[in-house]
PDB file of C-alpha atoms and ligand atoms in Angstrom:
ATOM      1  CA  UNK R 322     -97.073 104.198  63.154  1.00 93.00           C
ATOM      2  CA  UNK R 323     -96.423 100.401  62.585  1.00 96.00           C
ATOM      3  CA  UNK R 324     -98.945  98.223  60.855  1.00 98.00           C
ATOM      4  CA  UNK R 325     -99.811  96.528  64.144  1.00 98.00           C
ATOM      5  CA  UNK R 326     -99.487  98.275  67.509  1.00 98.00           C
ATOM      6  CA  UNK R 327    -100.637  96.927  70.885  1.00 98.00           C
ATOM      7  CA  UNK R 328    -100.477  99.460  73.641  1.00 97.00           C
ATOM      8  CA  UNK R 329    -100.905  98.644  77.292  1.00 97.00           C
ATOM      9  CA  UNK R 330    -102.393  95.234  77.028  1.00 97.00           C
ATOM     10  CA  UNK R 331    -103.253  94.603  80.621  1.00 96.00           C
ATOM     11  CA  UNK R 332    -105.225  91.942  82.597  1.00 96.00           C
ATOM     12  CA  UNK R 333    -104.908  90.948  86.229  1.00 94.00           C
ATOM     13  CA  UNK R 334    -105.585  87.538  87.433  1.00 91.00           C
ATOM     14  CA  UNK R 335    -105.081  86.193  91.009  1.00 87.00           C
ATOM     15  CA  UNK R 336    -101.544  85.085  90.415  1.00 84.00           C
ATOM     16  CA  UNK R 337    -100.397  87.042  87.301  1.00 88.00           C
ATOM     17  CA  UNK R 338    -100.438  90.533  86.144  1.00 94.00           C
ATOM     18  CA  UNK R 339    -100.139  90.883  82.356  1.00 96.00           C
ATOM     19  CA  UNK R 340     -98.936  94.177  80.987  1.00 97.00           C
ATOM     20  CA  UNK R 341     -97.371  94.318  77.500  1.00 98.00           C
ATOM     21  CA  UNK R 342     -96.980  96.704  74.574  1.00 98.00           C
ATOM     22  CA  UNK R 343     -95.400  95.799  71.277  1.00 98.00           C
ATOM     23  CA  UNK R 344     -95.495  96.443  67.520  1.00 98.00           C
ATOM     24  CA  UNK R 345     -95.273  94.464  64.334  1.00 98.00           C
ATOM     25  CA  UNK R 346     -94.286  95.400  60.726  1.00 98.00           C
ATOM     26  CA  UNK R 347     -96.638  94.539  57.918  1.00 98.00           C
ATOM     27  CA  UNK R 348     -96.246  91.048  56.517  1.00 98.00           C
ATOM     28  CA  UNK R 349     -94.037  89.671  59.244  1.00 98.00           C
ATOM     29  CA  UNK R 350     -94.408  86.854  61.635  1.00 98.00           C
ATOM     30  CA  UNK R 351     -93.814  87.433  65.371  1.00 98.00           C
ATOM     31  CA  UNK R 352     -93.613  84.460  67.812  1.00 98.00           C
ATOM     32  CA  UNK R 353     -94.386  84.896  71.476  1.00 98.00           C
ATOM     33  CA  UNK R 354     -92.524  82.351  73.562  1.00 97.00           C
ATOM     34  CA  UNK R 355     -92.322  81.871  77.243  1.00 95.00           C
ATOM     35  CA  UNK R 356     -93.111  79.388  80.084  1.00 93.00           C
ATOM     36  CA  UNK R 357     -96.685  78.080  80.599  1.00 93.00           C
ATOM     37  CA  UNK R 358     -98.706  80.605  82.539  1.00 94.00           C
ATOM     38  CA  UNK R 359     -96.682  83.652  81.501  1.00 95.00           C
ATOM     39  CA  UNK R 360     -99.699  85.288  79.836  1.00 96.00           C
ATOM     40  CA  UNK R 361     -99.133  84.509  76.080  1.00 97.00           C
ATOM     41  CA  UNK R 362    -102.723  83.324  75.340  1.00 97.00           C
ATOM     42  CA  UNK R 363    -104.123  86.234  77.357  1.00 97.00           C
ATOM     43  CA  UNK R 364    -102.209  88.691  75.107  1.00 98.00           C
ATOM     44  CA  UNK R 365    -103.706  87.051  71.961  1.00 98.00           C
ATOM     45  CA  UNK R 366    -107.194  87.111  73.605  1.00 97.00           C
ATOM     46  CA  UNK R 367    -106.842  90.865  74.393  1.00 97.00           C
ATOM     47  CA  UNK R 368    -105.748  91.568  70.794  1.00 98.00           C
ATOM     48  CA  UNK R 369    -108.692  89.664  69.324  1.00 97.00           C
ATOM     49  CA  UNK R 370    -111.194  91.059  71.783  1.00 96.00           C
ATOM     50  CA  UNK R 371    -112.086  87.592  73.212  1.00 95.00           C
ATOM     51  CA  UNK R 372    -110.953  88.990  76.617  1.00 94.00           C
ATOM     52  CA  UNK R 373    -112.393  92.323  77.477  1.00 90.00           C
ATOM     53  CA  UNK R 374    -110.099  94.664  79.485  1.00 88.00           C
ATOM     54  CA  UNK R 375    -111.440  95.720  82.828  1.00 87.00           C
ATOM     55  CA  UNK R 376    -112.951  99.188  83.009  1.00 86.00           C
ATOM     56  CA  UNK R 377    -109.983 100.493  84.973  1.00 86.00           C
ATOM     57  CA  UNK R 378    -107.443  99.842  82.231  1.00 87.00           C
ATOM     58  CA  UNK R 379    -109.641  99.892  79.088  1.00 88.00           C
ATOM     59  CA  UNK R 380    -109.019 103.617  78.308  1.00 89.00           C
ATOM     60  CA  UNK R 381    -105.219 103.059  78.140  1.00 93.00           C
ATOM     61  CA  UNK R 382    -105.409  99.831  76.119  1.00 96.00           C
ATOM     62  CA  UNK R 383    -105.265 100.337  72.440  1.00 96.00           C
ATOM     63  CA  UNK R 384    -104.788  98.070  69.513  1.00 98.00           C
ATOM     64  CA  UNK R 385    -104.014  99.564  66.063  1.00 98.00           C
ATOM     65  CA  UNK R 386    -104.176  97.615  62.817  1.00 98.00           C
ATOM     66  CA  UNK R 387    -103.508  98.975  59.438  1.00 97.00           C
ATOM     67  CA  UNK R 388    -103.787 102.553  60.645  1.00 96.00           C
ATOM     68  CA  UNK R 389    -107.129 101.990  62.479  1.00 97.00           C
ATOM     69  CA  UNK R 390    -107.883 101.522  66.083  1.00 97.00           C
ATOM     70  CA  UNK R 391    -109.730  98.189  66.375  1.00 97.00           C
ATOM     71  CA  UNK R 392    -109.791  97.885  70.123  1.00 95.00           C
ATOM     72  CA  UNK R 393    -113.234  99.275  70.502  1.00 92.00           C
ATOM     73  CA  UNK R 394    -114.692  97.062  67.713  1.00 95.00           C
ATOM     74  CA  UNK R 395    -116.400  93.662  68.182  1.00 95.00           C
ATOM     75  CA  UNK R 396    -114.099  90.719  67.637  1.00 95.00           C
ATOM     76  CA  UNK R 397    -115.802  89.767  64.404  1.00 93.00           C
ATOM     77  CA  UNK R 398    -115.235  93.253  62.966  1.00 94.00           C
ATOM     78  CA  UNK R 399    -111.544  93.496  63.628  1.00 97.00           C
ATOM     79  CA  UNK R 400    -110.375  91.547  60.486  1.00 96.00           C
ATOM     80  CA  UNK R 401    -108.255  89.315  62.739  1.00 98.00           C
ATOM     81  CA  UNK R 402    -108.154  85.481  62.154  1.00 97.00           C
ATOM     82  CA  UNK R 403    -107.415  83.013  64.749  1.00 96.00           C
ATOM     83  CA  UNK R 404    -106.019  79.448  64.684  1.00 95.00           C
ATOM     84  CA  UNK R 405    -106.028  77.397  67.963  1.00 93.00           C
ATOM     85  CA  UNK R 406    -104.344  74.269  69.264  1.00 91.00           C
ATOM     86  CA  UNK R 407    -107.541  72.293  68.886  1.00 89.00           C
ATOM     87  CA  UNK R 408    -109.395  72.935  65.601  1.00 85.00           C
ATOM     88  CA  UNK R 409    -112.683  74.680  65.935  1.00 90.00           C
ATOM     89  CA  UNK R 410    -114.240  73.222  62.741  1.00 96.00           C
ATOM     90  CA  UNK R 411    -118.018  72.619  62.644  1.00 97.00           C
ATOM     91  CA  UNK R 412    -118.303  68.786  62.901  1.00 96.00           C
ATOM     92  CA  UNK R 413    -121.658  68.699  61.064  1.00 97.00           C
ATOM     93  CA  UNK R 414    -120.406  70.656  58.046  1.00 98.00           C
ATOM     94  CA  UNK R 415    -118.200  69.212  55.230  1.00 98.00           C
ATOM     95  CA  UNK R 416    -114.754  70.603  54.877  1.00 98.00           C
ATOM     96  CA  UNK R 417    -115.811  72.776  51.874  1.00 98.00           C
ATOM     97  CA  UNK R 418    -118.622  74.294  53.806  1.00 98.00           C
ATOM     98  CA  UNK R 419    -116.287  74.937  56.859  1.00 98.00           C
ATOM     99  CA  UNK R 420    -113.925  76.756  54.617  1.00 98.00           C
ATOM    100  CA  UNK R 421    -116.768  78.588  52.777  1.00 98.00           C
ATOM    101  CA  UNK R 422    -118.592  79.476  56.039  1.00 97.00           C
ATOM    102  CA  UNK R 423    -117.139  82.960  56.473  1.00 95.00           C
ATOM    103  CA  UNK R 424    -117.629  83.873  52.847  1.00 97.00           C
ATOM    104  CA  UNK R 425    -121.315  82.804  52.968  1.00 97.00           C
ATOM    105  CA  UNK R 426    -121.762  84.752  56.280  1.00 95.00           C
ATOM    106  CA  UNK R 427    -120.374  87.764  54.441  1.00 94.00           C
ATOM    107  CA  UNK R 428    -123.013  87.402  51.782  1.00 96.00           C
ATOM    108  CA  UNK R 429    -121.481  85.203  49.072  1.00 97.00           C
ATOM    109  CA  UNK R 430    -123.725  82.700  47.299  1.00 98.00           C
ATOM    110  CA  UNK R 431    -123.189  79.269  48.721  1.00 97.00           C
ATOM    111  CA  UNK R 432    -122.302  77.697  45.303  1.00 97.00           C
ATOM    112  CA  UNK R 433    -119.699  80.339  44.556  1.00 98.00           C
ATOM    113  CA  UNK R 434    -118.191  80.159  48.086  1.00 98.00           C
ATOM    114  CA  UNK R 435    -117.897  76.334  47.855  1.00 97.00           C
ATOM    115  CA  UNK R 436    -116.296  76.612  44.499  1.00 97.00           C
ATOM    116  CA  UNK R 437    -113.677  79.158  45.887  1.00 97.00           C
ATOM    117  CA  UNK R 438    -113.200  76.983  49.035  1.00 98.00           C
ATOM    118  CA  UNK R 439    -112.438  73.828  46.993  1.00 97.00           C
ATOM    119  CA  UNK R 440    -110.000  75.783  44.868  1.00 97.00           C
ATOM    120  CA  UNK R 441    -108.404  77.339  47.933  1.00 97.00           C
ATOM    121  CA  UNK R 442    -107.853  73.886  49.584  1.00 97.00           C
ATOM    122  CA  UNK R 443    -105.251  73.050  46.944  1.00 96.00           C
ATOM    123  CA  UNK R 444    -102.794  75.453  48.485  1.00 94.00           C
ATOM    124  CA  UNK R 445    -102.968  73.468  51.745  1.00 95.00           C
ATOM    125  CA  UNK R 446    -102.359  70.120  50.097  1.00 93.00           C
ATOM    126  CA  UNK R 447    -106.030  69.245  50.586  1.00 96.00           C
ATOM    127  CA  UNK R 448    -107.191  68.910  46.975  1.00 95.00           C
ATOM    128  CA  UNK R 449    -110.344  66.686  46.962  1.00 94.00           C
ATOM    129  CA  UNK R 450    -110.991  66.998  50.678  1.00 98.00           C
ATOM    130  CA  UNK R 451    -113.982  69.256  50.280  1.00 97.00           C
ATOM    131  CA  UNK R 452    -116.507  66.446  50.673  1.00 98.00           C
ATOM    132  CA  UNK R 453    -115.027  64.954  53.910  1.00 98.00           C
ATOM    133  CA  UNK R 454    -116.368  65.610  57.387  1.00 98.00           C
ATOM    134  CA  UNK R 455    -113.950  66.884  60.081  1.00 97.00           C
ATOM    135  CA  UNK R 456    -114.185  63.747  62.118  1.00 97.00           C
ATOM    136  CA  UNK R 457    -112.564  61.737  59.199  1.00 97.00           C
ATOM    137  CA  UNK R 458    -109.426  64.075  59.170  1.00 97.00           C
ATOM    138  CA  UNK R 459    -106.114  63.419  60.814  1.00 95.00           C
ATOM    139  CA  UNK R 460    -104.865  66.119  63.287  1.00 94.00           C
ATOM    140  CA  UNK R 461    -102.600  67.655  60.710  1.00 94.00           C
ATOM    141  CA  UNK R 462    -105.310  67.700  58.048  1.00 96.00           C
ATOM    142  CA  UNK R 463    -107.782  69.336  60.415  1.00 96.00           C
ATOM    143  CA  UNK R 464    -105.244  72.086  61.232  1.00 95.00           C
ATOM    144  CA  UNK R 465    -104.632  72.710  57.549  1.00 96.00           C
ATOM    145  CA  UNK R 466    -108.395  73.097  57.032  1.00 97.00           C
ATOM    146  CA  UNK R 467    -108.428  75.503  59.989  1.00 97.00           C
ATOM    147  CA  UNK R 468    -105.691  77.469  58.311  1.00 96.00           C
ATOM    148  CA  UNK R 469    -107.615  77.573  55.085  1.00 97.00           C
ATOM    149  CA  UNK R 470    -110.848  78.650  56.713  1.00 97.00           C
ATOM    150  CA  UNK R 471    -109.070  81.404  58.503  1.00 97.00           C
ATOM    151  CA  UNK R 472    -106.923  82.691  55.441  1.00 97.00           C
ATOM    152  CA  UNK R 473    -109.731  82.525  52.913  1.00 97.00           C
ATOM    153  CA  UNK R 474    -111.232  85.600  54.681  1.00 96.00           C
ATOM    154  CA  UNK R 475    -107.974  87.531  54.082  1.00 96.00           C
ATOM    155  CA  UNK R 476    -107.564  88.768  57.591  1.00 97.00           C
ATOM    156  CA  UNK R 477    -105.158  91.646  58.185  1.00 97.00           C
ATOM    157  CA  UNK R 478    -103.727  89.859  61.228  1.00 98.00           C
ATOM    158  CA  UNK R 479    -103.555  86.135  61.994  1.00 98.00           C
ATOM    159  CA  UNK R 480    -103.182  85.009  65.586  1.00 98.00           C
ATOM    160  CA  UNK R 481    -101.954  81.432  66.178  1.00 97.00           C
ATOM    161  CA  UNK R 482    -102.226  80.012  69.682  1.00 97.00           C
ATOM    162  CA  UNK R 483    -100.009  76.855  69.839  1.00 95.00           C
ATOM    163  CA  UNK R 484    -101.398  75.688  66.577  1.00 93.00           C
ATOM    164  CA  UNK R 485     -99.061  72.705  66.254  1.00 93.00           C
ATOM    165  CA  UNK R 486     -98.774  71.602  69.889  1.00 92.00           C
ATOM    166  CA  UNK R 487    -101.174  68.722  69.585  1.00 91.00           C
ATOM    167  CA  UNK R 488     -99.266  67.172  66.694  1.00 92.00           C
ATOM    168  CA  UNK R 489     -96.204  64.838  66.727  1.00 92.00           C
ATOM    169  CA  UNK R 490     -92.772  66.237  66.082  1.00 91.00           C
ATOM    170  CA  UNK R 491     -92.171  65.469  62.379  1.00 91.00           C
ATOM    171  CA  UNK R 492     -95.631  66.746  61.452  1.00 93.00           C
ATOM    172  CA  UNK R 493     -95.015  69.863  63.540  1.00 94.00           C
ATOM    173  CA  UNK R 494     -91.964  70.642  61.553  1.00 93.00           C
ATOM    174  CA  UNK R 495     -93.749  70.101  58.275  1.00 94.00           C
ATOM    175  CA  UNK R 496     -96.658  72.325  59.207  1.00 94.00           C
ATOM    176  CA  UNK R 497     -94.440  75.035  60.666  1.00 95.00           C
ATOM    177  CA  UNK R 498     -92.807  75.187  57.081  1.00 95.00           C
ATOM    178  CA  UNK R 499     -96.242  75.311  55.522  1.00 95.00           C
ATOM    179  CA  UNK R 500     -97.301  78.299  57.792  1.00 96.00           C
ATOM    180  CA  UNK R 501     -94.127  80.096  56.886  1.00 96.00           C
ATOM    181  CA  UNK R 502     -94.701  79.470  53.182  1.00 96.00           C
ATOM    182  CA  UNK R 503     -98.293  80.531  53.331  1.00 95.00           C
ATOM    183  CA  UNK R 504     -97.289  83.644  55.192  1.00 96.00           C
ATOM    184  CA  UNK R 505     -94.844  84.543  52.417  1.00 95.00           C
ATOM    185  CA  UNK R 506     -97.371  83.761  49.729  1.00 94.00           C
ATOM    186  CA  UNK R 507    -100.273  85.607  51.271  1.00 94.00           C
ATOM    187  CA  UNK R 508     -98.270  88.267  52.915  1.00 95.00           C
ATOM    188  CA  UNK R 509    -100.316  88.264  56.023  1.00 96.00           C
ATOM    189  CA  UNK R 510     -99.132  89.620  59.351  1.00 98.00           C
ATOM    190  CA  UNK R 511     -98.980  86.943  62.026  1.00 98.00           C
ATOM    191  CA  UNK R 512     -98.472  86.541  65.736  1.00 98.00           C
ATOM    192  CA  UNK R 513     -97.890  82.969  66.995  1.00 98.00           C
ATOM    193  CA  UNK R 514     -97.764  81.690  70.533  1.00 97.00           C
ATOM    194  CA  UNK R 515     -95.591  78.657  70.999  1.00 94.00           C
ATOM    195  CA  UNK R 516     -93.589  77.067  73.782  1.00 88.00           C
ATOM    196  CA  UNK R 517     -91.198  75.534  71.137  1.00 91.00           C
ATOM    197  CA  UNK R 518     -88.277  77.772  70.432  1.00 92.00           C
ATOM    198  CA  UNK R 519     -87.295  75.870  67.304  1.00 91.00           C
ATOM    199  CA  UNK R 520     -90.765  76.332  65.941  1.00 93.00           C
ATOM    200  CA  UNK R 521     -90.617  80.019  66.723  1.00 95.00           C
ATOM    201  CA  UNK R 522     -87.382  80.258  64.886  1.00 94.00           C
ATOM    202  CA  UNK R 523     -88.660  78.360  61.833  1.00 93.00           C
ATOM    203  CA  UNK R 524     -91.767  80.508  61.502  1.00 96.00           C
ATOM    204  CA  UNK R 525     -90.892  83.950  62.468  1.00 97.00           C
ATOM    205  CA  UNK R 526     -88.993  87.147  61.794  1.00 98.00           C
ATOM    206  CA  UNK R 527     -89.247  88.471  65.305  1.00 98.00           C
ATOM    207  CA  UNK R 528     -89.460  86.848  68.704  1.00 98.00           C
ATOM    208  CA  UNK R 529     -90.944  88.130  71.907  1.00 98.00           C
ATOM    209  CA  UNK R 530     -90.121  86.302  75.226  1.00 97.00           C
ATOM    210  CA  UNK R 531     -92.647  86.722  77.950  1.00 97.00           C
ATOM    211  CA  UNK R 532     -92.273  85.835  81.691  1.00 95.00           C
ATOM    212  CA  UNK R 533     -94.695  86.506  84.451  1.00 95.00           C
ATOM    213  CA  UNK R 534     -96.881  88.817  82.354  1.00 97.00           C
ATOM    214  CA  UNK R 535     -94.150  90.891  80.917  1.00 97.00           C
ATOM    215  CA  UNK R 536     -91.945  91.055  77.837  1.00 98.00           C
ATOM    216  CA  UNK R 537     -88.373  90.355  78.967  1.00 96.00           C
ATOM    217  CA  UNK R 538     -86.770  90.192  75.506  1.00 97.00           C
ATOM    218  CA  UNK R 539     -87.736  90.979  71.949  1.00 97.00           C
ATOM    219  CA  UNK R 540     -85.743  91.063  68.763  1.00 97.00           C
ATOM    220  CA  UNK R 541     -84.927  89.366  65.455  1.00 97.00           C
ATOM    221  CA  UNK R 542     -85.543  85.586  65.476  1.00 96.00           C
ATOM    222  CA  UNK R 543     -81.835  84.881  64.423  1.00 95.00           C
ATOM    223  CA  UNK R 544     -80.624  86.900  67.486  1.00 95.00           C
ATOM    224  CA  UNK R 545     -82.570  84.887  70.033  1.00 94.00           C
ATOM    225  CA  UNK R 546     -80.206  83.144  72.471  1.00 90.00           C
ATOM    226  CA  UNK R 547     -81.721  79.991  73.959  1.00 87.00           C
ATOM    227  CA  UNK R 548     -80.062  80.872  77.273  1.00 86.00           C
ATOM    228  CA  UNK R 549     -82.674  83.589  77.623  1.00 85.00           C
ATOM    229  CA  UNK R 550     -85.251  80.828  78.161  1.00 83.00           C
ATOM    230  CA  UNK R 551     -83.387  79.871  81.382  1.00 80.00           C
ATOM    231  CA  UNK R 552     -83.523  83.286  82.867  1.00 74.00           C
TER     232      UNK R 552
HETATM  233  P1  LIG E1240     -99.944  81.086  78.773  1.00 57.38           P
HETATM  234  O1  LIG E1240    -100.714  81.109  77.484  1.00 57.38           O
HETATM  235  O2  LIG E1240     -98.679  81.732  78.656  1.00 57.38           O
HETATM  236  O3  LIG E1240     -99.666  79.728  79.279  1.00 57.38           O
HETATM  237  P2  LIG E1240    -102.257  82.308  79.945  1.00 57.38           P
HETATM  238  O4  LIG E1240    -102.382  83.655  79.289  1.00 57.38           O
HETATM  239  O5  LIG E1240    -103.118  81.253  79.518  1.00 57.38           O
HETATM  240  O6  LIG E1240    -100.726  81.829  79.873  1.00 57.38           O
HETATM  241  O7  LIG E1240    -102.464  82.547  81.571  1.00 57.38           O
HETATM  242  C1  LIG E1240    -101.639  83.434  82.229  1.00 57.38           C
HETATM  243  C2  LIG E1240    -102.106  83.337  83.729  1.00 57.38           C
HETATM  244  O8  LIG E1240    -103.417  83.908  83.887  1.00 57.38           O
HETATM  245  C3  LIG E1240    -102.188  81.949  84.286  1.00 57.38           C
HETATM  246  O9  LIG E1240    -101.735  81.951  85.626  1.00 57.38           O
HETATM  247  C4  LIG E1240    -103.648  81.605  84.133  1.00 57.38           C
HETATM  248  O10 LIG E1240    -104.047  80.643  85.110  1.00 57.38           O
HETATM  249  C5  LIG E1240    -104.322  82.962  84.382  1.00 57.38           C
HETATM  250  N1  LIG E1240    -105.562  83.034  83.680  1.00 57.38           N
HETATM  251  C6  LIG E1240    -105.725  83.080  82.333  1.00 57.38           C
HETATM  252  N2  LIG E1240    -107.068  83.247  82.094  1.00 57.38           N
HETATM  253  C7  LIG E1240    -107.686  83.304  83.221  1.00 57.38           C
HETATM  254  C8  LIG E1240    -109.004  83.440  83.568  1.00 57.38           C
HETATM  255  N3  LIG E1240    -110.075  83.537  82.644  1.00 57.38           N
HETATM  256  N4  LIG E1240    -109.339  83.407  84.852  1.00 57.38           N
HETATM  257  C9  LIG E1240    -108.422  83.333  85.806  1.00 57.38           C
HETATM  258  N5  LIG E1240    -107.109  83.237  85.568  1.00 57.38           N
HETATM  259  C10 LIG E1240    -106.725  83.164  84.274  1.00 57.38           C
HETATM  260 MG1  LIG E1241    -101.560  79.512  76.360  1.00 57.38          MG
END
């Protein structure tokens, strides 16, 4: 069994029927690319548990992570981290408390968690940002804080839904490289949704192409032919 396995992820909406299965090796990045509306975000939401499968398909839908079936667990118990296009930081909390939040929830003393958080921020080029509030951050800085907040919990799987789409092109490139470096340093397993094939190639080992709710190609990132996008 692979480190991550998604079996029969299914959801039906009026216009689209999503039905995919795929696997990922440990400590690899996989990008899911495809046109808008092809079901990429739905796939991530089914993996994380944010979307519940309908009763009809629930018994066939299984998600395995690190040898364990997580699909029956509550989203917060799956050890899956998420980073979205728009940051979901708490505006009323300082950066250090945003990053420390999960640790404190898990029972760590606030002072210790803050200390760890401030130290952790250095790896995200955010040294000294601990006392700032989210509304004083640029888009790129806020996304780096989001990454820190997610990764400090050492999730077994990190899901990224278009994490860079709201940023301008040069910054996107820089942050894509940062995500790849962090992935190599921390060794987490990641799945990233993006509509930018260059970003997918810069960040990932594997690429999955979705169209109309199905996987139409998957393979090594270097083997992805851009003509596939036109199919
Ligand atoms: P992508 O992320 O690839 O753009 P999505 O997974 O967001 O695609 O959506 C796939 C399709 O499912 C779209 O047609 C979208 O309108 C539809 N869809 C997604 N979520 C819902 C929902 N909660 N209710 C109804 N339709 C939905
Ligand atoms: Mg989407």
